[in-house]
CSV table of N, CA and C in Angstrom, one decimal:
chain,number,residue,atom,x,y,z
A,1,MET,N,12.7,-6.7,15.3
A,1,MET,CA,11.7,-6.6,14.3
A,1,MET,C,10.5,-7.5,14.7
A,2,ALA,N,9.3,-7.1,14.3
A,2,ALA,CA,8.1,-7.8,14.7
A,2,ALA,C,7.1,-7.8,13.5
A,3,LEU,N,6.4,-8.9,13.4
A,3,LEU,CA,5.3,-9.0,12.5
A,3,LEU,C,4.1,-8.2,13.0
A,4,ARG,N,3.5,-7.4,12.2
A,4,ARG,CA,2.4,-6.6,12.6
A,4,ARG,C,1.1,-7.2,12.0
A,5,GLU,N,0.0,-7.0,12.6
A,5,GLU,CA,-1.3,-7.4,12.1
A,5,GLU,C,-1.8,-6.5,11.0
A,6,ILE,N,-2.2,-7.1,9.9
A,6,ILE,CA,-2.7,-6.4,8.7
A,6,ILE,C,-4.2,-6.2,8.9
A,7,LEU,N,-4.7,-5.0,8.8
A,7,LEU,CA,-6.1,-4.7,8.8
A,7,LEU,C,-6.8,-5.2,7.5
A,8,HIS,N,-8.0,-5.7,7.6
A,8,HIS,CA,-8.7,-6.2,6.5
A,8,HIS,C,-10.0,-5.4,6.2
A,9,TYR,N,-10.1,-5.2,4.9
A,9,TYR,CA,-11.3,-4.5,4.4
A,9,TYR,C,-12.6,-5.2,4.8
A,10,PRO,N,-13.6,-4.6,5.3
A,10,PRO,CA,-13.9,-3.1,5.2
A,10,PRO,C,-13.6,-2.4,6.6
A,11,ASP,N,-12.5,-2.8,7.3
A,11,ASP,CA,-12.2,-2.1,8.5
A,11,ASP,C,-12.1,-0.6,8.3
A,12,PRO,N,-12.8,0.2,9.1
A,12,PRO,CA,-12.9,1.6,8.9
A,12,PRO,C,-11.5,2.3,9.1
A,13,ARG,N,-10.6,1.7,9.8
A,13,ARG,CA,-9.3,2.3,10.0
A,13,ARG,C,-8.5,2.4,8.7
A,14,LEU,N,-8.9,1.6,7.7
A,14,LEU,CA,-8.2,1.7,6.4
A,14,LEU,C,-8.6,3.0,5.7
A,15,ARG,N,-9.6,3.7,6.2
A,15,ARG,CA,-10.0,5.0,5.6
A,15,ARG,C,-9.3,6.2,6.2
A,16,THR,N,-8.5,6.0,7.2
A,16,THR,CA,-7.8,7.0,7.9
A,16,THR,C,-6.7,7.6,7.0
A,17,VAL,N,-6.7,8.9,6.8
A,17,VAL,CA,-5.6,9.6,6.0
A,17,VAL,C,-4.4,9.7,6.9
A,18,ALA,N,-3.3,9.2,6.4
A,18,ALA,CA,-2.0,9.2,7.1
A,18,ALA,C,-1.4,10.6,7.2
A,19,LYS,N,-0.7,10.9,8.3
A,19,LYS,CA,-0.1,12.2,8.5
A,19,LYS,C,1.4,12.1,8.1
A,20,PRO,N,1.9,13.2,7.6
A,20,PRO,CA,3.3,13.2,7.2
A,20,PRO,C,4.3,12.8,8.4
A,21,VAL,N,5.4,12.2,8.1
A,21,VAL,CA,6.4,11.9,9.1
A,21,VAL,C,7.2,13.2,9.2
A,22,GLU,N,7.4,13.6,10.5
A,22,GLU,CA,8.2,14.8,10.7
A,22,GLU,C,9.5,14.6,11.4
A,23,VAL,N,9.6,13.4,12.1
A,23,VAL,CA,10.8,13.1,12.9
A,23,VAL,C,11.3,11.8,12.4
A,24,PHE,N,12.6,11.8,11.9
A,24,PHE,CA,13.2,10.6,11.4
A,24,PHE,C,14.2,10.1,12.5
A,25,ASP,N,13.6,9.1,13.3
A,25,ASP,CA,14.4,8.6,14.4
A,25,ASP,C,14.4,7.1,14.4
A,26,ASP,N,14.8,6.4,15.4
A,26,ASP,CA,14.8,5.0,15.5
A,26,ASP,C,13.4,4.4,15.4
A,27,SER,N,12.4,5.1,15.8
A,27,SER,CA,11.1,4.5,15.8
A,27,SER,C,10.6,4.4,14.3
A,28,ILE,N,11.0,5.3,13.5
A,28,ILE,CA,10.6,5.2,12.0
A,28,ILE,C,11.4,4.1,11.4
A,29,ARG,N,12.7,3.9,11.7
A,29,ARG,CA,13.5,2.9,11.2
A,29,ARG,C,12.9,1.5,11.6
A,30,THR,N,12.5,1.4,12.9
A,30,THR,CA,11.9,0.2,13.4
A,30,THR,C,10.6,-0.1,12.7
A,31,LEU,N,9.8,0.9,12.5
A,31,LEU,CA,8.5,0.8,11.7
A,31,LEU,C,8.8,0.2,10.3
A,32,VAL,N,9.8,0.8,9.6
A,32,VAL,CA,10.1,0.3,8.3
A,32,VAL,C,10.5,-1.2,8.3
A,33,LYS,N,11.4,-1.6,9.3
A,33,LYS,CA,11.8,-3.0,9.4
A,33,LYS,C,10.6,-3.9,9.7
A,34,ASP,N,9.7,-3.5,10.6
A,34,ASP,CA,8.6,-4.3,10.9
A,34,ASP,C,7.6,-4.4,9.7
A,35,MET,N,7.5,-3.3,9.0
A,35,MET,CA,6.6,-3.3,7.8
A,35,MET,C,7.2,-4.3,6.7
A,36,ALA,N,8.5,-4.2,6.5
A,36,ALA,CA,9.2,-5.1,5.5
A,36,ALA,C,9.0,-6.5,5.9
A,37,GLU,N,9.2,-6.8,7.2
A,37,GLU,CA,9.1,-8.2,7.7
A,37,GLU,C,7.6,-8.7,7.5
A,38,THR,N,6.7,-7.8,7.8
A,38,THR,CA,5.3,-8.2,7.7
A,38,THR,C,4.9,-8.4,6.2
A,39,MET,N,5.4,-7.5,5.3
A,39,MET,CA,5.1,-7.6,3.9
A,39,MET,C,5.6,-8.9,3.3
A,40,TYR,N,6.9,-9.2,3.6
A,40,TYR,CA,7.5,-10.4,3.1
A,40,TYR,C,6.8,-11.7,3.6
A,41,ALA,N,6.4,-11.7,4.9
A,41,ALA,CA,5.8,-12.9,5.5
A,41,ALA,C,4.4,-13.1,5.0
A,42,ALA,N,3.7,-12.1,4.5
A,42,ALA,CA,2.3,-12.1,4.1
A,42,ALA,C,2.0,-13.2,3.1
A,43,PRO,N,2.6,-13.4,2.0
A,43,PRO,CA,3.6,-12.6,1.3
A,43,PRO,C,3.0,-11.5,0.4
A,44,GLY,N,3.6,-10.4,0.3
A,44,GLY,CA,3.2,-9.3,-0.6
A,44,GLY,C,4.3,-8.6,-1.2
A,45,ILE,N,4.0,-7.6,-2.1
A,45,ILE,CA,5.0,-6.8,-2.8
A,45,ILE,C,5.0,-5.3,-2.3
A,46,GLY,N,4.0,-5.0,-1.5
A,46,GLY,CA,3.9,-3.6,-1.0
A,46,GLY,C,3.1,-3.5,0.2
A,47,LEU,N,3.4,-2.6,1.1
A,47,LEU,CA,2.6,-2.4,2.3
A,47,LEU,C,2.7,-0.9,2.7
A,48,ALA,N,1.5,-0.4,3.1
A,48,ALA,CA,1.5,1.0,3.6
A,48,ALA,C,1.2,0.9,5.1
A,49,ALA,N,1.8,1.9,5.8
A,49,ALA,CA,1.7,1.9,7.3
A,49,ALA,C,0.2,1.9,7.7
A,50,THR,N,-0.7,2.5,6.9
A,50,THR,CA,-2.1,2.5,7.2
A,50,THR,C,-2.6,1.1,7.4
A,51,GLN,N,-2.1,0.1,6.6
A,51,GLN,CA,-2.6,-1.2,6.6
A,51,GLN,C,-2.3,-2.0,7.9
A,52,ILE,N,-1.3,-1.4,8.7
A,52,ILE,CA,-1.0,-2.0,10.0
A,52,ILE,C,-1.4,-1.1,11.1
A,53,ASP,N,-2.4,-0.2,10.8
A,53,ASP,CA,-3.0,0.7,11.8
A,53,ASP,C,-2.0,1.7,12.4
A,54,VAL,N,-1.0,2.1,11.5
A,54,VAL,CA,-0.1,3.2,11.9
A,54,VAL,C,-0.3,4.3,10.8
A,55,HIS,N,-0.8,5.4,11.3
A,55,HIS,CA,-1.3,6.4,10.3
A,55,HIS,C,-0.2,7.5,10.0
A,56,GLN,N,0.9,7.0,9.5
A,56,GLN,CA,2.0,7.9,9.0
A,56,GLN,C,2.3,7.5,7.6
A,57,ARG,N,2.8,8.5,6.9
A,57,ARG,CA,3.0,8.3,5.4
A,57,ARG,C,4.3,7.5,5.1
A,58,VAL,N,4.2,6.2,5.3
A,58,VAL,CA,5.3,5.3,5.1
A,58,VAL,C,4.9,4.1,4.3
A,59,ILE,N,5.7,3.8,3.2
A,59,ILE,CA,5.4,2.7,2.3
A,59,ILE,C,6.7,1.9,2.2
A,60,VAL,N,6.5,0.6,2.1
A,60,VAL,CA,7.6,-0.3,1.7
A,60,VAL,C,7.1,-1.1,0.5
A,61,ILE,N,8.1,-1.3,-0.5
A,61,ILE,CA,7.7,-2.1,-1.7
A,61,ILE,C,9.0,-2.9,-2.1
A,62,ASP,N,8.7,-4.1,-2.6
A,62,ASP,CA,9.7,-4.9,-3.2
A,62,ASP,C,9.1,-5.8,-4.2
A,63,ILE,N,9.2,-5.5,-5.5
A,63,ILE,CA,8.6,-6.3,-6.5
A,63,ILE,C,9.5,-7.4,-7.1
A,64,THR,N,10.7,-7.5,-6.6
A,64,THR,CA,11.6,-8.6,-7.1
A,64,THR,C,11.2,-9.9,-6.6
A,65,PRO,N,11.4,-11.0,-7.5
A,65,PRO,CA,11.0,-12.3,-7.1
A,65,PRO,C,11.8,-12.9,-5.9
A,66,ASP,N,13.0,-12.4,-5.8
A,66,ASP,CA,13.9,-12.9,-4.7
A,66,ASP,C,13.9,-12.0,-3.5
A,67,LYS,N,13.0,-11.0,-3.5
A,67,LYS,CA,12.9,-10.1,-2.3
A,67,LYS,C,14.2,-9.4,-2.0
A,68,SER,N,14.9,-8.9,-3.0
A,68,SER,CA,16.2,-8.4,-2.8
A,68,SER,C,16.4,-6.9,-3.0
A,69,ASP,N,15.2,-6.2,-3.2
A,69,ASP,CA,15.3,-4.7,-3.5
A,69,ASP,C,14.2,-4.0,-2.8
A,70,LEU,N,14.3,-3.9,-1.5
A,70,LEU,CA,13.4,-3.2,-0.7
A,70,LEU,C,13.5,-1.7,-1.0
A,71,LYS,N,12.3,-1.1,-1.3
A,71,LYS,CA,12.3,0.4,-1.5
A,71,LYS,C,11.4,1.0,-0.4
A,72,VAL,N,11.9,2.1,0.2
A,72,VAL,CA,11.2,2.8,1.3
A,72,VAL,C,10.8,4.1,0.8
A,73,PHE,N,9.5,4.5,0.9
A,73,PHE,CA,9.0,5.8,0.5
A,73,PHE,C,8.3,6.4,1.8
A,74,ILE,N,8.9,7.5,2.3
A,74,ILE,CA,8.3,8.3,3.4
A,74,ILE,C,7.9,9.6,2.8
A,75,ASN,N,6.6,10.0,3.2
A,75,ASN,CA,6.0,11.2,2.7
A,75,ASN,C,6.0,11.3,1.1
A,76,PRO,N,5.6,10.1,0.5
A,76,PRO,CA,5.7,10.1,-1.0
A,76,PRO,C,4.7,11.1,-1.6
A,77,GLN,N,5.1,11.7,-2.7
A,77,GLN,CA,4.2,12.6,-3.5
A,77,GLN,C,4.4,12.2,-5.0
A,78,LEU,N,3.3,12.0,-5.7
A,78,LEU,CA,3.4,11.8,-7.1
A,78,LEU,C,3.6,13.1,-7.8
A,79,THR,N,4.6,13.3,-8.7
A,79,THR,CA,4.8,14.6,-9.3
A,79,THR,C,4.5,14.6,-10.8
A,80,ASP,N,4.4,13.4,-11.4
A,80,ASP,CA,4.2,13.3,-12.8
A,80,ASP,C,3.5,12.0,-13.1
A,81,LEU,N,2.5,12.0,-13.9
A,81,LEU,CA,1.8,10.8,-14.3
A,81,LEU,C,1.6,10.8,-15.8
A,82,HIS,N,1.9,9.6,-16.4
A,82,HIS,CA,1.8,9.5,-17.9
A,82,HIS,C,1.2,8.2,-18.3
A,83,GLY,N,0.5,8.3,-19.4
A,83,GLY,CA,-0.1,7.1,-19.9
A,83,GLY,C,-1.1,6.4,-19.0
A,84,GLU,N,-1.6,5.3,-19.5
A,84,GLU,CA,-2.6,4.5,-18.8
A,84,GLU,C,-2.3,3.0,-19.0
A,85,THR,N,-2.5,2.3,-17.9
A,85,THR,CA,-2.4,0.9,-18.0
A,85,THR,C,-3.5,0.2,-17.1
A,86,VAL,N,-3.9,-1.0,-17.5
A,86,VAL,CA,-4.8,-1.7,-16.6
A,86,VAL,C,-4.1,-2.9,-16.2
A,87,MET,N,-4.1,-3.1,-14.9
A,87,MET,CA,-3.4,-4.3,-14.3
A,87,MET,C,-4.2,-4.9,-13.2
A,88,GLU,N,-4.2,-6.2,-13.2
A,88,GLU,CA,-4.9,-6.9,-12.1
A,88,GLU,C,-4.2,-6.7,-10.8
A,89,GLU,N,-4.9,-6.2,-9.8
A,89,GLU,CA,-4.4,-5.9,-8.5
A,89,GLU,C,-5.0,-6.7,-7.4
A,90,GLY,N,-4.2,-7.0,-6.4
A,90,GLY,CA,-4.7,-7.6,-5.2
A,90,GLY,C,-4.2,-6.8,-4.0
A,91,CYS,N,-4.5,-7.2,-2.8
A,91,CYS,CA,-4.1,-6.3,-1.7
A,91,CYS,C,-4.1,-7.2,-0.4
A,92,LEU,N,-3.1,-7.0,0.4
A,92,LEU,CA,-3.0,-7.8,1.6
A,92,LEU,C,-4.2,-7.4,2.6
A,93,SER,N,-4.8,-6.3,2.4
A,93,SER,CA,-5.9,-5.9,3.2
A,93,SER,C,-7.3,-6.4,2.6
A,94,VAL,N,-7.2,-7.0,1.4
A,94,VAL,CA,-8.4,-7.5,0.8
A,94,VAL,C,-8.0,-8.9,0.3
A,95,PRO,N,-7.8,-9.9,1.2
A,95,PRO,CA,-7.2,-11.2,0.8
A,95,PRO,C,-8.1,-12.0,-0.1
A,96,GLY,N,-7.5,-12.5,-1.1
A,96,GLY,CA,-8.2,-13.4,-2.0
A,96,GLY,C,-9.0,-12.7,-3.1
A,97,VAL,N,-8.9,-11.4,-3.2
A,97,VAL,CA,-9.7,-10.6,-4.2
A,97,VAL,C,-8.7,-10.0,-5.1
A,98,TYR,N,-8.9,-10.2,-6.4
A,98,TYR,CA,-8.1,-9.6,-7.5
A,98,TYR,C,-9.0,-9.0,-8.5
A,99,ASP,N,-8.7,-7.9,-9.1
A,99,ASP,CA,-9.5,-7.3,-10.1
A,99,ASP,C,-8.6,-6.3,-10.9
A,100,ASN,N,-9.1,-5.9,-12.1
A,100,ASN,CA,-8.4,-5.0,-12.9
A,100,ASN,C,-8.6,-3.5,-12.5
A,101,VAL,N,-7.6,-2.8,-12.4
A,101,VAL,CA,-7.7,-1.3,-12.0
A,101,VAL,C,-6.9,-0.5,-13.0
A,102,GLN,N,-7.4,0.6,-13.5
A,102,GLN,CA,-6.7,1.5,-14.4
A,102,GLN,C,-5.9,2.5,-13.6
A,103,ARG,N,-4.7,2.7,-14.0
A,103,ARG,CA,-3.8,3.6,-13.3
A,103,ARG,C,-2.8,4.2,-14.4
A,104,ALA,N,-2.0,5.2,-13.9
A,104,ALA,CA,-1.0,5.7,-14.8
A,104,ALA,C,0.1,4.7,-15.0
A,105,GLU,N,0.6,4.6,-16.2
A,105,GLU,CA,1.6,3.7,-16.6
A,105,GLU,C,3.0,4.1,-16.1
A,106,ARG,N,3.3,5.4,-16.2
A,106,ARG,CA,4.6,5.9,-15.8
A,106,ARG,C,4.4,7.0,-14.8
A,107,ILE,N,5.2,7.1,-13.8
A,107,ILE,CA,5.1,8.1,-12.8
A,107,ILE,C,6.5,8.6,-12.3
A,108,ARG,N,6.5,9.8,-11.7
A,108,ARG,CA,7.6,10.3,-10.9
A,108,ARG,C,7.1,10.4,-9.5
A,109,VAL,N,8.0,10.1,-8.6
A,109,VAL,CA,7.6,10.2,-7.2
A,109,VAL,C,8.7,10.9,-6.4
A,110,GLN,N,8.4,11.8,-5.5
A,110,GLN,CA,9.3,12.4,-4.6
A,110,GLN,C,9.0,11.8,-3.2
A,111,ALA,N,10.1,11.5,-2.4
A,111,ALA,CA,9.9,10.9,-1.1
A,111,ALA,C,11.2,11.1,-0.3
A,112,MET,N,11.2,10.5,0.9
A,112,MET,CA,12.4,10.5,1.7
A,112,MET,C,12.6,9.0,2.1
A,113,ASP,N,13.9,8.7,2.4
A,113,ASP,CA,14.2,7.4,2.9
A,113,ASP,C,14.0,7.4,4.4
A,114,GLU,N,14.3,6.3,5.0
A,114,GLU,CA,14.1,6.1,6.5
A,114,GLU,C,15.0,7.0,7.3
A,115,ASN,N,16.0,7.7,6.7
A,115,ASN,CA,16.9,8.6,7.4
A,115,ASN,C,16.5,10.1,7.1
A,116,GLY,N,15.4,10.3,6.4
A,116,GLY,CA,15.0,11.6,6.1
A,116,GLY,C,15.7,12.2,4.9
A,117,LYS,N,16.4,11.4,4.1
A,117,LYS,CA,17.1,11.9,2.9
A,117,LYS,C,16.1,11.9,1.8
A,118,PRO,N,15.9,13.1,1.1
A,118,PRO,CA,15.0,13.2,0.0
A,118,PRO,C,15.5,12.6,-1.2
A,119,PHE,N,14.6,12.0,-2.0
A,119,PHE,CA,15.0,11.5,-3.3
A,119,PHE,C,13.8,11.6,-4.3
A,120,GLU,N,14.1,11.4,-5.6
A,120,GLU,CA,13.1,11.4,-6.6
A,120,GLU,C,13.4,10.3,-7.5
A,121,MET,N,12.4,9.6,-8.0
A,121,MET,CA,12.6,8.5,-9.0
A,121,MET,C,11.5,8.4,-9.9
A,122,ALA,N,11.8,7.8,-11.1
A,122,ALA,CA,10.8,7.5,-12.1
A,122,ALA,C,10.4,6.0,-11.9
A,123,ALA,N,9.2,5.6,-12.2
A,123,ALA,CA,8.8,4.2,-12.2
A,123,ALA,C,7.8,4.0,-13.3
A,124,ASP,N,7.8,2.7,-13.8
A,124,ASP,CA,6.8,2.3,-14.8
A,124,ASP,C,6.3,0.9,-14.5
A,125,ASP,N,5.3,0.5,-15.2
A,125,ASP,CA,4.7,-0.8,-15.1
A,125,ASP,C,4.4,-1.2,-13.7
A,126,LEU,N,4.8,-2.4,-13.3
A,126,LEU,CA,4.3,-2.9,-12.0
A,126,LEU,C,4.8,-2.0,-10.8
A,127,LEU,N,6.0,-1.5,-10.8
A,127,LEU,CA,6.4,-0.6,-9.7
A,127,LEU,C,5.6,0.7,-9.7
A,128,ALA,N,5.3,1.3,-10.8
A,128,ALA,CA,4.4,2.5,-10.8
A,128,ALA,C,3.0,2.2,-10.3
A,129,VAL,N,2.5,1.0,-10.7
A,129,VAL,CA,1.1,0.7,-10.2
A,129,VAL,C,1.2,0.4,-8.7
A,130,CYS,N,2.2,-0.3,-8.2
A,130,CYS,CA,2.4,-0.6,-6.8
A,130,CYS,C,2.5,0.7,-5.9
A,131,ILE,N,3.3,1.7,-6.4
A,131,ILE,CA,3.5,2.9,-5.7
A,131,ILE,C,2.1,3.7,-5.6
A,132,GLN,N,1.4,3.7,-6.7
A,132,GLN,CA,0.1,4.4,-6.7
A,132,GLN,C,-0.9,3.7,-5.8
A,133,HIS,N,-0.9,2.4,-5.8
A,133,HIS,CA,-1.7,1.6,-4.9
A,133,HIS,C,-1.5,1.9,-3.4
A,134,GLU,N,-0.2,1.9,-3.1
A,134,GLU,CA,0.2,2.1,-1.7
A,134,GLU,C,-0.1,3.6,-1.2
A,135,ILE,N,0.2,4.5,-2.1
A,135,ILE,CA,-0.2,5.9,-1.8
A,135,ILE,C,-1.7,6.1,-1.6
A,136,ASP,N,-2.5,5.3,-2.3
A,136,ASP,CA,-3.9,5.4,-2.1
A,136,ASP,C,-4.2,5.0,-0.7
A,137,HIS,N,-3.5,3.9,-0.2
A,137,HIS,CA,-3.8,3.5,1.2
A,137,HIS,C,-3.5,4.7,2.2
A,138,LEU,N,-2.4,5.4,1.9
A,138,LEU,CA,-2.1,6.6,2.8
A,138,LEU,C,-3.1,7.6,2.8
A,139,ASP,N,-3.9,7.7,1.6
A,139,ASP,CA,-4.9,8.7,1.5
A,139,ASP,C,-6.3,8.1,1.9
A,140,GLY,N,-6.3,6.9,2.5
A,140,GLY,CA,-7.6,6.3,3.0
A,140,GLY,C,-8.4,5.6,1.9
A,141,LYS,N,-7.7,5.2,0.8
A,141,LYS,CA,-8.4,4.5,-0.3
A,141,LYS,C,-7.9,3.1,-0.4
A,142,VAL,N,-8.8,2.2,-0.8
A,142,VAL,CA,-8.5,0.8,-1.0
A,142,VAL,C,-8.8,0.5,-2.5
A,143,PHE,N,-8.0,-0.4,-3.1
A,143,PHE,CA,-8.2,-0.6,-4.6
A,143,PHE,C,-9.6,-1.0,-5.0
A,144,VAL,N,-10.4,-1.6,-4.1
A,144,VAL,CA,-11.8,-1.9,-4.4
A,144,VAL,C,-12.6,-0.6,-4.7
A,145,ASP,N,-12.1,0.5,-4.2
A,145,ASP,CA,-12.8,1.8,-4.5
A,145,ASP,C,-12.9,2.1,-6.0
A,146,TYR,N,-12.1,1.5,-6.8
A,146,TYR,CA,-12.0,1.7,-8.2
A,146,TYR,C,-13.0,0.7,-8.9
A,147,LEU,N,-13.6,-0.2,-8.2
A,147,LEU,CA,-14.5,-1.2,-8.8
A,147,LEU,C,-16.0,-0.7,-8.6
A,148,SER,N,-16.9,-1.3,-9.3
A,148,SER,CA,-18.3,-0.9,-9.3
A,148,SER,C,-18.9,-1.1,-7.9
A,149,PRO,N,-19.9,-0.3,-7.6
A,149,PRO,CA,-20.5,-0.5,-6.2
A,149,PRO,C,-21.0,-1.9,-6.0
A,150,LEU,N,-21.5,-2.6,-7.0
A,150,LEU,CA,-21.9,-4.0,-6.8
A,150,LEU,C,-20.8,-4.9,-6.4
A,151,LYS,N,-19.6,-4.7,-7.1
A,151,LYS,CA,-18.5,-5.5,-6.8
A,151,LYS,C,-18.0,-5.2,-5.4
A,152,GLN,N,-18.0,-3.9,-5.0
A,152,GLN,CA,-17.5,-3.5,-3.6
A,152,GLN,C,-18.4,-4.2,-2.6
A,153,GLN,N,-19.7,-4.2,-2.8
A,153,GLN,CA,-20.7,-4.8,-1.9
A,153,GLN,C,-20.4,-6.3,-1.7
A,154,ARG,N,-20.2,-6.9,-2.8
A,154,ARG,CA,-20.0,-8.4,-2.8
A,154,ARG,C,-18.7,-8.7,-2.1
A,155,ILE,N,-17.6,-7.9,-2.3
A,155,ILE,CA,-16.3,-8.2,-1.7
A,155,ILE,C,-16.5,-7.9,-0.2
A,156,GLY,N,-17.1,-6.9,0.2
A,156,GLY,CA,-17.3,-6.6,1.6
A,156,GLY,C,-18.1,-7.7,2.3
A,157,LYS,N,-19.2,-8.2,1.7
A,157,LYS,CA,-19.9,-9.3,2.3
A,157,LYS,C,-19.1,-10.6,2.4
A,158,LYS,N,-18.4,-10.8,1.4
A,158,LYS,CA,-17.5,-12.0,1.3
A,158,LYS,C,-16.5,-12.0,2.4
A,159,LEU,N,-15.8,-10.9,2.6
A,159,LEU,CA,-14.8,-10.8,3.6
A,159,LEU,C,-15.4,-10.8,5.0
A,160,GLN,N,-16.5,-10.2,5.2
A,160,GLN,CA,-17.2,-10.2,6.5
A,160,GLN,C,-17.6,-11.6,6.9
A,161,LYS,N,-18.1,-12.3,5.9
A,161,LYS,CA,-18.5,-13.7,6.2
A,161,LYS,C,-17.3,-14.6,6.6
A,162,ARG,N,-16.2,-14.3,5.8
A,162,ARG,CA,-14.9,-15.1,6.1
A,162,ARG,C,-14.4,-14.8,7.5
A,163,GLN,N,-14.5,-13.5,8.0
A,163,GLN,CA,-14.1,-13.2,9.3
A,163,GLN,C,-15.0,-13.9,10.4
A,164,ARG,N,-16.3,-13.9,10.1
A,164,ARG,CA,-17.2,-14.6,11.1
A,164,ARG,C,-16.9,-16.0,11.2
A,165,VAL,N,-16.6,-16.7,10.1
A,165,VAL,CA,-16.3,-18.1,10.0
A,165,VAL,C,-15.0,-18.4,10.8
A,166,ALA,N,-14.1,-17.5,10.7
A,166,ALA,CA,-12.8,-17.6,11.3
A,166,ALA,C,-12.8,-17.5,12.8
A,167,LEU,N,-13.9,-16.8,13.3
A,167,LEU,CA,-14.0,-16.6,14.8
A,167,LEU,C,-14.5,-17.8,15.4
């Protein structure tokens, strides 16, 4: 397993739409392990392959406080969305930025596990929001896209300045 570098907004690679996984082999299982290790080390509760510059439809999520329930979603598709909720979101690709985003409160998702076995599950509250957030990454979207243009501009400038100072 290896830690992977997480891309930071406004890196244009975050806008790449991920391609479906077609072959379920050891390289996918290694990718999942690397993503989980990277997510836990960051620390975060979700990571999409797009965020580590791998443009395949792979997501890992673990919302438990003790990091004991890793969920893997490959080629996820939302099949049902109900209700609305507003939750403060943050993102490993947008470090230090948090804001409220409106999303569906309850969802159903179809996906495959790292061995290619299909499954379907219902999710609500934080898990539902996290799944929607990560699927957005696979579609080339970042949570700041839901914010006003002025907030997006401020966030972009703030992060660019932070990167220049770090160099």
